XYZ file of C-alpha atoms in Angstrom:
659
model
C -13.139 35.319 97.802
C -13.007 37.558 94.768
C -10.159 37.386 92.295
C -8.597 40.590 93.579
C -8.387 39.459 97.201
C -7.117 36.075 96.064
C -4.439 37.747 94.081
C -3.477 39.938 97.046
C -3.132 36.959 99.315
C -0.980 35.234 96.762
C 1.311 38.198 96.582
C 1.707 38.277 100.338
C 2.539 34.624 100.461
C 4.988 35.058 97.635
C 6.706 37.831 99.477
C 7.215 35.654 102.567
C 9.726 33.323 100.836
C 10.558 33.452 97.175
C 13.195 31.789 95.043
C 13.763 31.466 91.318
C 12.381 28.435 89.504
C 13.982 28.833 86.118
C 14.005 25.150 85.639
C 10.263 25.004 85.912
C 9.671 26.264 82.321
C 11.589 26.247 79.051
C 12.761 29.695 78.083
C 10.811 29.769 74.827
C 7.716 28.086 73.534
C 6.169 28.385 70.084
C 2.616 27.880 69.098
C 0.552 28.167 65.964
C -2.485 30.355 65.605
C -5.588 28.289 65.850
C -3.903 25.440 67.606
C -3.202 24.597 71.258
C 0.063 25.068 72.998
C 1.186 23.507 76.286
C 3.522 25.164 78.759
C 5.392 22.177 80.212
C 6.502 22.370 83.859
C 9.206 20.516 85.661
C 8.708 20.647 89.498
C 11.561 19.754 91.803
C 11.182 16.423 93.566
C 11.757 18.112 96.940
C 8.440 19.941 96.806
C 6.186 18.543 99.520
C 3.106 20.064 98.084
C 1.683 23.195 96.529
C -0.315 25.677 98.455
C -1.055 27.887 95.458
C 0.094 28.747 91.923
C -0.636 31.383 89.381
C -0.038 32.039 85.679
C 0.286 35.567 84.421
C 0.839 37.137 80.971
C 2.385 40.311 79.712
C 3.075 41.483 76.156
C 4.918 44.339 74.501
C 1.638 46.150 74.269
C 0.683 45.196 77.856
C 3.772 45.547 80.055
C 1.907 44.927 83.325
C 1.296 41.244 84.094
C -2.278 40.165 83.983
C -3.579 36.991 85.621
C -4.362 34.052 83.437
C -4.942 31.264 85.876
C -4.791 31.099 89.708
C -5.190 28.183 92.076
C -5.359 28.335 95.891
C -5.884 25.047 97.602
C -8.607 23.519 95.473
C -10.008 26.770 94.238
C -9.277 27.718 90.573
C -9.716 31.024 88.974
C -9.481 31.673 85.139
C -9.253 35.195 83.852
C -12.110 36.277 81.650
C -10.034 36.386 78.463
C -9.052 32.793 78.887
C -12.249 31.096 79.885
C -12.650 28.009 77.763
C -9.132 28.298 76.502
C -7.187 27.287 79.604
C -6.573 23.833 80.968
C -4.158 23.339 83.914
C -2.832 19.960 84.946
C -3.424 19.543 88.693
C -0.466 17.277 89.084
C 2.209 18.817 86.890
C 0.625 22.274 86.830
C 1.363 22.393 83.028
C -0.831 24.921 81.304
C -2.534 24.280 77.952
C -3.703 27.323 76.029
C -5.661 27.366 72.831
C -6.755 27.848 70.287
C -4.086 30.488 70.022
C -4.582 33.879 68.561
C -1.998 36.342 67.428
C -2.627 38.259 70.690
C -1.473 35.331 72.788
C 2.148 35.895 72.051
C 4.195 37.234 74.960
C 5.773 36.351 78.303
C 4.075 33.864 80.568
C 5.088 33.622 84.232
C 4.454 30.789 86.666
C 4.510 31.309 90.454
C 4.252 28.294 92.797
C 4.016 28.444 96.679
C 4.772 25.162 98.312
C 3.360 23.938 101.590
C 6.718 24.778 103.063
C 6.013 28.347 102.127
C 8.696 28.288 99.463
C 7.885 30.267 96.374
C 9.092 29.083 92.970
C 8.845 31.365 89.949
C 9.654 30.947 86.256
C 8.752 32.523 82.979
C 8.765 31.607 79.301
C 8.182 33.495 76.119
C 5.420 32.228 73.850
C 5.898 32.901 70.152
C 2.656 32.626 68.308
C 3.299 31.668 64.702
C 1.019 31.897 61.708
C 0.223 28.471 60.214
C 2.123 27.423 57.064
C -0.430 27.227 54.253
C -1.152 27.845 50.576
C 2.349 26.949 49.432
C 2.754 27.344 45.653
C 5.319 28.105 43.001
C 5.105 31.062 40.705
C 7.480 31.636 37.792
C 8.566 34.048 35.162
C 8.759 34.441 32.240
C 5.552 32.721 31.284
C 7.009 31.187 28.077
C 10.709 30.634 28.606
C 12.864 29.917 25.576
C 15.788 27.571 25.786
C 19.137 29.328 26.130
C 17.522 32.722 25.695
C 15.606 32.869 28.995
C 16.458 33.034 32.695
C 13.691 31.413 34.697
C 12.883 32.578 38.239
C 10.790 30.250 40.406
C 9.374 31.749 43.625
C 7.937 29.747 46.483
C 4.949 31.617 47.940
C 3.277 30.533 51.227
C 1.258 31.841 54.171
C 2.932 31.632 57.557
C 5.492 33.302 59.708
C 9.179 32.705 60.214
C 9.282 30.635 57.052
C 12.266 29.031 55.376
C 12.268 27.319 51.999
C 13.692 24.221 50.366
C 13.510 23.230 46.662
C 13.168 19.636 45.562
C 13.425 17.928 42.142
C 11.726 14.644 42.684
C 13.171 13.162 45.835
C 16.463 15.039 45.569
C 17.073 18.585 46.698
C 18.010 21.122 44.073
C 21.688 21.933 44.351
C 22.859 25.411 43.428
C 26.066 25.829 41.453
C 26.141 29.598 41.636
C 26.055 30.060 37.857
C 23.384 28.050 36.119
C 21.311 27.354 39.267
C 21.033 29.898 42.099
C 19.027 29.737 45.365
C 17.941 33.012 46.910
C 15.680 32.349 49.923
C 12.310 31.626 48.365
C 13.605 31.862 44.780
C 15.150 29.291 42.492
C 16.915 31.030 39.597
C 17.977 29.127 36.449
C 20.066 31.091 33.986
C 20.072 30.192 30.257
C 17.544 27.513 30.949
C 17.700 24.152 29.213
C 14.697 22.173 28.080
C 15.271 19.496 30.709
C 15.892 21.778 33.691
C 12.276 22.124 34.753
C 10.753 18.839 33.716
C 10.432 17.972 37.412
C 8.589 17.038 39.379
C 9.723 20.242 41.069
C 8.177 21.538 44.300
C 9.097 23.795 47.177
C 8.740 23.239 50.952
C 7.840 26.175 53.213
C 8.489 25.589 56.920
C 8.921 27.205 60.296
C 9.842 25.838 63.729
C 6.648 23.960 64.174
C 5.438 22.810 60.755
C 6.040 22.672 57.012
C 4.022 22.446 53.850
C 4.913 21.647 50.234
C 3.661 23.096 47.034
C 1.946 21.116 44.341
C 4.252 19.457 41.846
C 5.434 21.978 39.293
C 6.454 21.310 35.692
C 7.508 24.037 33.343
C 7.860 23.513 29.620
C 10.773 25.319 28.087
C 10.239 26.210 24.450
C 12.933 25.115 22.029
C 13.482 24.313 18.405
C 12.548 23.604 15.807
C 15.466 21.317 15.136
C 16.246 18.037 13.401
C 13.728 18.738 10.689
C 13.487 15.621 8.528
C 11.521 14.943 5.384
C 10.630 11.638 3.734
C 9.118 10.948 0.337
C 7.014 8.115 -1.028
C 7.838 6.917 -3.600
C 11.549 7.575 -3.240
C 12.308 7.615 -6.981
C 13.920 10.831 -8.142
C 11.981 10.632 -11.381
C 8.231 10.054 -11.449
C 5.847 9.504 -14.286
C 3.458 12.271 -15.116
C 0.089 11.617 -13.491
C 1.495 9.631 -10.568
C 1.060 10.503 -6.882
C 3.601 11.570 -4.274
C 3.484 11.968 -0.490
C 5.955 14.109 1.468
C 6.125 13.817 5.255
C 7.942 16.177 7.609
C 8.914 15.883 11.277
C 10.684 18.297 13.608
C 11.723 18.391 17.245
C 10.096 21.458 18.729
C 8.297 22.721 21.818
C 5.645 23.746 21.287
C 4.867 21.779 18.123
C 6.187 23.656 15.119
C 4.141 24.815 12.192
C 5.246 22.894 9.097
C 5.337 24.769 5.814
C 6.198 23.521 2.319
C 8.271 25.190 -0.365
C 8.818 24.300 -4.024
C 11.893 25.855 -5.576
C 11.960 28.349 -2.709
C 8.348 29.447 -3.193
C 5.940 28.901 -0.303
C 3.112 26.511 -1.126
C -0.392 27.072 0.227
C -0.463 23.635 1.856
C 0.583 23.267 5.515
C 0.968 20.389 7.914
C 3.157 17.394 8.461
C 2.016 15.674 5.246
C 1.950 17.019 1.719
C 0.008 14.777 -0.664
C 0.229 15.531 -4.365
C -1.835 13.599 -6.902
C -1.803 13.684 -10.668
C 1.664 15.192 -10.843
C 2.575 17.410 -13.794
C 5.895 18.582 -15.190
C 5.388 21.969 -13.508
C 5.616 20.239 -10.133
C 9.173 19.142 -10.795
C 11.844 20.749 -8.655
C 13.271 21.041 -5.163
C 10.915 20.444 -2.270
C 11.728 21.746 1.221
C 9.939 21.471 4.545
C 10.262 24.516 6.825
C 9.422 24.252 10.535
C 8.454 27.403 12.464
C 8.112 27.776 16.260
C 5.884 30.724 17.080
C 7.284 30.954 20.638
C 10.982 30.776 19.901
C 10.416 32.647 16.628
C 12.860 30.316 14.963
C 12.784 28.761 11.471
C 14.549 25.583 10.436
C 14.425 23.907 7.024
C 14.845 20.286 6.076
C 17.174 18.851 3.523
C 16.084 19.389 -0.064
C 14.482 16.542 -1.978
C 14.483 16.794 -5.733
C 11.908 15.146 -7.945
C 11.477 15.287 -11.697
C 8.072 14.704 -13.220
C 8.429 13.313 -16.722
C 5.740 12.389 -19.166
C 5.888 8.766 -20.234
C 6.761 8.171 -23.856
C 3.833 6.898 -25.897
C 2.761 6.676 -29.478
C 6.230 5.862 -30.782
C 6.175 5.620 -34.568
C 8.762 4.957 -37.245
C 8.098 6.690 -40.542
C 9.811 5.262 -43.586
C 10.128 5.911 -47.303
C 6.896 6.466 -49.197
C 8.224 4.896 -52.393
C 9.402 1.379 -53.080
C 13.049 0.667 -52.351
C 15.218 -0.896 -55.046
C 18.610 -2.297 -54.166
C 21.410 -0.096 -55.417
C 19.082 2.670 -56.562
C 17.244 3.957 -53.465
C 18.065 5.795 -50.246
C 15.958 5.083 -47.156
C 15.326 7.363 -44.188
C 13.702 5.981 -41.029
C 12.579 8.618 -38.529
C 11.422 7.709 -35.025
C 9.156 10.067 -33.111
C 6.785 9.834 -30.138
C 3.287 11.210 -29.891
C 3.814 12.119 -26.224
C 6.811 12.352 -23.914
C 10.428 13.194 -24.556
C 13.164 10.640 -25.018
C 16.553 10.935 -23.371
C 18.009 8.230 -25.581
C 17.187 6.645 -28.916
C 18.419 3.110 -29.577
C 17.997 1.318 -32.903
C 17.932 -2.428 -33.473
C 17.835 -4.493 -36.636
C 16.490 -8.007 -36.472
C 16.920 -8.040 -32.703
C 20.540 -6.872 -32.719
C 21.982 -3.443 -32.127
C 22.114 -1.487 -35.380
C 25.678 -0.891 -36.470
C 26.556 2.248 -38.373
C 28.624 2.059 -41.544
C 29.551 4.564 -44.238
C 26.146 3.698 -45.747
C 24.133 3.445 -42.507
C 24.194 6.827 -40.787
C 22.507 8.157 -37.626
C 21.772 11.854 -37.309
C 22.807 13.922 -34.295
C 19.996 12.966 -31.932
C 19.789 9.468 -33.440
C 16.135 9.933 -34.284
C 16.760 9.263 -37.989
C 18.576 6.409 -39.707
C 19.712 7.108 -43.258
C 20.684 4.179 -45.479
C 22.469 5.186 -48.661
C 22.043 3.027 -51.781
C 20.121 0.321 -49.995
C 21.187 -3.254 -50.526
C 19.163 -6.387 -50.138
C 20.965 -7.063 -46.849
C 19.356 -3.913 -45.436
C 15.945 -5.556 -45.489
C 14.560 -6.656 -42.129
C 12.796 -5.511 -38.994
C 14.014 -2.216 -37.566
C 13.118 -1.369 -33.974
C 13.283 2.069 -32.409
C 13.512 2.255 -28.613
C 12.695 5.674 -27.172
C 13.959 5.769 -23.596
C 13.561 8.206 -20.741
C 13.726 7.880 -16.991
C 10.212 6.526 -16.564
C 9.644 4.148 -19.460
C 10.698 2.768 -22.807
C 8.415 2.799 -25.833
C 9.082 0.748 -28.950
C 7.949 0.705 -32.544
C 8.925 -1.659 -35.333
C 9.300 -1.090 -39.047
C 9.748 -3.821 -41.620
C 11.893 -2.612 -44.500
C 11.425 -4.358 -47.829
C 14.225 -4.043 -50.386
C 13.250 -4.979 -53.923
C 16.060 -6.653 -55.835
C 16.828 -9.277 -58.404
C 16.231 -11.587 -59.906
C 19.670 -12.929 -59.033
C 21.375 -16.304 -59.151
C 18.811 -17.691 -61.554
C 19.252 -21.419 -62.091
C 17.236 -24.405 -63.171
C 17.308 -27.550 -61.104
C 16.364 -30.913 -62.581
C 17.830 -33.968 -64.260
C 19.674 -33.623 -67.528
C 18.905 -37.101 -68.860
C 15.638 -38.963 -68.596
C 13.945 -41.902 -70.197
C 10.686 -41.703 -72.046
C 8.849 -43.359 -69.155
C 10.022 -40.783 -66.566
C 8.433 -37.534 -65.436
C 10.532 -34.433 -65.927
C 10.368 -31.662 -63.312
C 12.494 -28.565 -63.826
C 12.393 -25.805 -61.220
C 13.549 -22.277 -61.844
C 15.131 -20.739 -58.756
C 15.825 -17.026 -58.420
C 16.660 -14.689 -55.536
C 14.193 -11.846 -55.952
C 11.919 -9.493 -54.031
C 9.157 -9.521 -54.949
C 8.933 -13.030 -56.380
C 9.581 -12.868 -60.117
C 7.331 -13.860 -62.959
C 8.566 -16.713 -65.128
C 8.709 -17.356 -68.854
C 9.791 -20.801 -70.066
C 11.223 -21.386 -73.533
C 12.185 -24.529 -75.363
C 14.838 -24.067 -78.023
C 13.826 -20.383 -78.109
C 10.097 -21.022 -78.368
C 7.931 -19.614 -75.561
C 6.044 -22.238 -73.582
C 2.696 -21.876 -71.833
C 4.035 -22.412 -68.305
C 4.455 -19.208 -66.219
C 5.263 -20.759 -62.855
C 8.615 -21.580 -61.342
C 8.122 -25.265 -62.097
C 7.975 -26.843 -65.540
C 6.751 -30.417 -65.726
C 6.724 -32.953 -68.578
C 4.840 -36.192 -68.154
C 6.158 -39.094 -70.302
C 8.608 -37.128 -72.440
C 9.646 -38.280 -75.930
C 12.750 -37.634 -77.948
C 11.353 -34.369 -79.238
C 11.547 -32.968 -75.682
C 15.332 -33.135 -75.801
C 16.885 -29.724 -76.146
C 17.689 -26.457 -74.383
C 15.173 -25.106 -71.853
C 15.366 -21.476 -70.861
C 13.836 -19.831 -67.783
C 13.437 -16.063 -67.874
C 12.837 -14.561 -64.390
C 11.433 -11.031 -64.408
C 11.033 -8.645 -61.434
C 8.262 -6.136 -62.189
C 9.571 -3.672 -59.551
C 13.244 -3.599 -60.462
C 12.485 -4.161 -64.152
C 15.334 -6.666 -64.343
C 15.317 -10.002 -66.188
C 17.742 -12.865 -65.728
C 17.982 -16.100 -67.671
C 19.086 -19.642 -66.939
C 19.317 -22.578 -69.373
C 19.084 -26.294 -68.872
C 19.795 -29.063 -71.402
C 17.602 -32.141 -71.392
C 18.258 -35.408 -73.219
C 15.454 -37.926 -73.524
C 16.472 -41.562 -74.088
C 14.654 -44.732 -74.651
C 13.361 -46.900 -71.865
C 16.162 -48.710 -70.057
C 18.976 -46.899 -71.813
C 20.087 -44.920 -68.766
C 20.341 -48.039 -66.620
C 22.601 -49.760 -69.182
C 25.248 -47.080 -68.910
C 28.383 -47.541 -66.937
C 29.054 -45.675 -63.761
C 30.930 -42.411 -63.913
C 34.046 -44.049 -62.505
C 33.965 -46.867 -65.000
C 33.416 -44.462 -67.865
C 36.336 -42.348 -66.694
C 38.592 -45.399 -66.516
C 37.568 -46.526 -69.989
C 38.086 -43.059 -71.420
C 41.561 -42.852 -69.928
C 42.419 -46.300 -71.271
C 41.078 -45.439 -74.717
C 43.019 -42.187 -74.759
C 46.229 -44.005 -73.881
C 45.637 -46.600 -76.597
C 44.674 -43.858 -79.030
C 47.845 -41.991 -78.245
C 49.901 -45.121 -78.905
C 48.081 -45.745 -82.197
C 48.523 -42.150 -83.322
C 52.180 -42.281 -82.492
C 52.510 -45.506 -84.422
C 50.669 -44.110 -87.427
C 52.780 -40.979 -87.441
C 55.842 -43.052 -87.273
C 54.763 -45.433 -90.030
C 52.902 -43.281 -92.522
C 53.880 -39.682 -91.955
C 50.601 -38.757 -93.680
C 47.572 -38.302 -91.448
C 44.135 -36.949 -92.192
C 43.650 -34.050 -89.745
C 42.047 -30.623 -89.660
C 42.779 -27.299 -88.110
C 39.712 -26.146 -86.147
C 41.136 -22.850 -84.991
C 42.876 -21.917 -88.187
C 40.810 -22.988 -91.168
C 41.299 -21.377 -94.504
C 38.717 -18.587 -94.472
C 37.795 -16.098 -97.118
C 38.436 -12.495 -96.159
C 34.803 -11.561 -96.611
C 31.684 -13.651 -96.651
C 29.450 -13.768 -99.666
C 25.683 -13.678 -99.456
C 24.589 -17.146 -98.457
C 28.126 -18.541 -98.563
C 29.892 -19.999 -95.554
C 33.153 -18.466 -94.348
C 34.460 -21.577 -92.599
C 34.400 -25.236 -93.618
C 35.894 -28.402 -92.144
C 35.866 -31.684 -94.152
C 36.615 -35.169 -92.845
C 37.476 -38.225 -94.994
C 34.692 -40.760 -94.828
C 33.726 -44.270 -95.875
C 29.979 -44.862 -95.991
C 28.627 -48.348 -96.470
C 25.033 -47.772 -95.405
C 22.595 -45.098 -94.216
C 20.850 -46.462 -91.098
C 19.080 -43.169 -90.397
C 16.812 -43.257 -93.406
C 14.123 -45.323 -91.671
C 13.882 -43.077 -88.538
C 13.741 -39.384 -89.449
C 12.918 -38.071 -85.931
C 16.205 -38.072 -84.027
C 17.554 -35.096 -82.210
C 21.147 -34.005 -82.483
C 22.883 -32.007 -79.694
C 26.084 -30.295 -80.834
C 28.573 -28.633 -78.445
C 31.062 -26.412 -80.282
C 34.110 -24.705 -78.745
C 34.518 -21.657 -80.907
C 37.257 -19.059 -80.812
C 37.235 -15.529 -82.140
C 39.410 -16.460 -85.095
C 36.680 -18.740 -86.311
C 33.586 -16.829 -85.278
C 34.088 -13.112 -84.865
C 30.696 -12.706 -83.159
C 32.062 -14.177 -79.899
C 35.059 -13.076 -77.842
C 37.230 -15.504 -75.953
C 36.243 -19.096 -75.258
C 32.523 -19.635 -75.764
C 30.291 -22.613 -75.624
C 26.979 -22.753 -77.503
C 24.542 -25.612 -76.863
C 22.652 -26.398 -80.064
C 19.687 -28.696 -80.627
C 18.710 -29.356 -84.260
C 16.061 -31.568 -85.835
C 17.858 -33.881 -88.274
C 16.996 -37.071 -90.063
C 19.123 -39.451 -88.104
C 21.900 -37.982 -86.084
C 24.683 -38.605 -83.649
C 26.250 -36.468 -80.981
C 29.616 -34.968 -81.822
C 31.858 -34.544 -78.769
C 33.550 -31.150 -78.421
C 37.090 -30.651 -79.571
C 39.419 -30.402 -76.597
C 42.530 -29.053 -78.301
C 43.450 -26.882 -81.215
C 43.996 -29.911 -83.435
C 41.930 -33.012 -83.212
C 41.890 -36.264 -85.192
C 38.569 -38.042 -85.600
C 38.903 -41.802 -85.909
C 36.446 -44.219 -84.350
C 37.328 -47.911 -84.782
C 38.967 -47.261 -88.103
C 35.840 -45.785 -89.596
C 35.978 -42.199 -90.519
C 33.255 -39.595 -89.997
C 32.828 -36.787 -92.456
C 30.919 -33.712 -91.213
C 30.508 -30.304 -92.688
C 29.620 -27.291 -90.451
C 28.515 -24.032 -91.888
C 28.803 -20.944 -89.654
C 27.413 -17.559 -90.503
C 29.098 -15.274 -87.891
C 27.866 -12.045 -89.437
C 24.280 -13.036 -88.667
C 25.186 -14.069 -85.097
C 26.337 -10.620 -83.964
C 24.173 -9.183 -81.108
C 22.118 -12.350 -80.686
C 21.683 -14.591 -77.671
C 22.155 -18.288 -77.332
C 18.532 -19.091 -77.980
C 18.676 -17.233 -81.289
C 21.930 -18.879 -82.284
C 20.198 -22.239 -82.173
C 18.127 -21.238 -85.173
C 21.047 -19.874 -87.253
C 23.568 -22.697 -87.361
C 23.470 -25.351 -90.082
C 25.003 -28.786 -89.784
C 25.234 -31.195 -92.726
C 26.155 -34.813 -92.150
C 27.273 -36.769 -95.193
C 27.838 -39.976 -93.378
C 28.318 -41.607 -90.037
C 29.746 -44.910 -88.940
C 27.337 -47.388 -87.371
C 29.117 -47.822 -83.971
C 28.583 -44.117 -83.231
C 24.805 -44.248 -83.420
C 24.379 -44.942 -79.723
C 27.023 -42.541 -78.445
C 25.623 -39.432 -76.747
C 27.942 -36.728 -75.435
C 26.829 -33.537 -73.567
């Protein structure tokens, strides 16, 4: 039976008894192009069996139904357009069609004739959908800028009847209507922030049957630069000339900012995150700034300013002093401190390790580079230090100032009494710079010794006398003199003397007894031999060779013990007043040493009137003074111009020596 006749028979049978079978098929079925679709059937349980069934199709472009599949008893018939694409379940009569094409969409009808000659009919509409594929996200603008840009993300996909969902990670994107807006396939972000599109963001395209998701999408939003920070190594604000410096700069920016360097507002040729400067010079002092530039956002941001001063270290410090010699009281000294290289911020002076104090004589100029010392004194001598100080170092120079002075405080040290078996050492001491030269004299006669020490081995009586030391400073041109009296005694004579305390006690006792005796004599005799030392009878003018003053003592001479020993030395100490010797003013004391035949030592008068009486024996002495010849002379010369005549001496006085 051909398909036409089979179809005709089916129509006749259908016309015999027909009822609706809406429950046999769902009203709508969807399928995807390229895939299979099944038309499910639900047959009533009351059906005893099926005599025949048929599937037909009609579309908007083909309003007349056309057969798809027919079955009569065990005979099946598939329309030519469906061969190889149709599979009908013999039990449930469900029809599987595929792979679908876009032309398969339309209305499919099922007609079933049961063995009871009951006809069941139903129809369903097949919607053929395009497969969801090639889902992706496109966006604009290509280089969004934070705050400035509104970003539009569009979900693009192949397929029909699509709907879209946006996801950020595992959470759906929620629209707030202002910052984030959803418009079907578009996700719109106004005034985008840098973190809005970090993702992972993706979109899902779907229809009734399937869905597909786009690849993960991340969009970088350009921002910055901001938080530009600069560091410097070393961190010192002042660096030594010739040292090295490294500046580093960081900035938050997307994309990475270009880092530029400025010195005092002028762009440097160097770029990058690190600026390394070696061998710094003073010209590189100033304010350094790092500027970050984002070529997408077109924004500039600068760092904080770092200031560095490049200073040359001080070197070659030198103190220049006076070219001529300095003499205490006569010279002015100027010390000037300068450096060969570098500039000092401060100048500090020290003397002998202590801070130099200014006085009316010690003056610092305005910048303290020069110390002026007016009328230098010996105390100004010492080590002067100049400290030149700046921010990178301190340089020092020292200057030793020598002040020439003296001689001062000239004195002779040594014993005044020695025995003939001793060694005499006399030392002349003088404060002087430079050390003085020395001239020694004995009783006015120049000696051969020119050192500070004069030594006599085994002296004899002739070495008794006045020793003079003349200290001479060849720089200052000054001379100062000291004298020293020396008495030489026989061996053992010094050890036989009483102690100073005993002598003092004896002298006091003798004076008391003497006072009692004198009082008794005055009381008994009323006539006493005495002399006036201060007020002798003097002629108004001296004659050539004649003395102008004379003192005479009563005397009783029984013997002359000095005749056998003509080499004794006599030391005379005279207290003279101006009334007696007009060559001297005020109280004066002249130490005289004279070579006599046999002499004694006359103790000085201690009052204006003095009575000489030793153990009842009287001493007569005559002293001749020539004051006119003494005028303008020194002590050494006086020694040679005083005459002393002794007419007699009592024997107990021979051993008495008085200085």
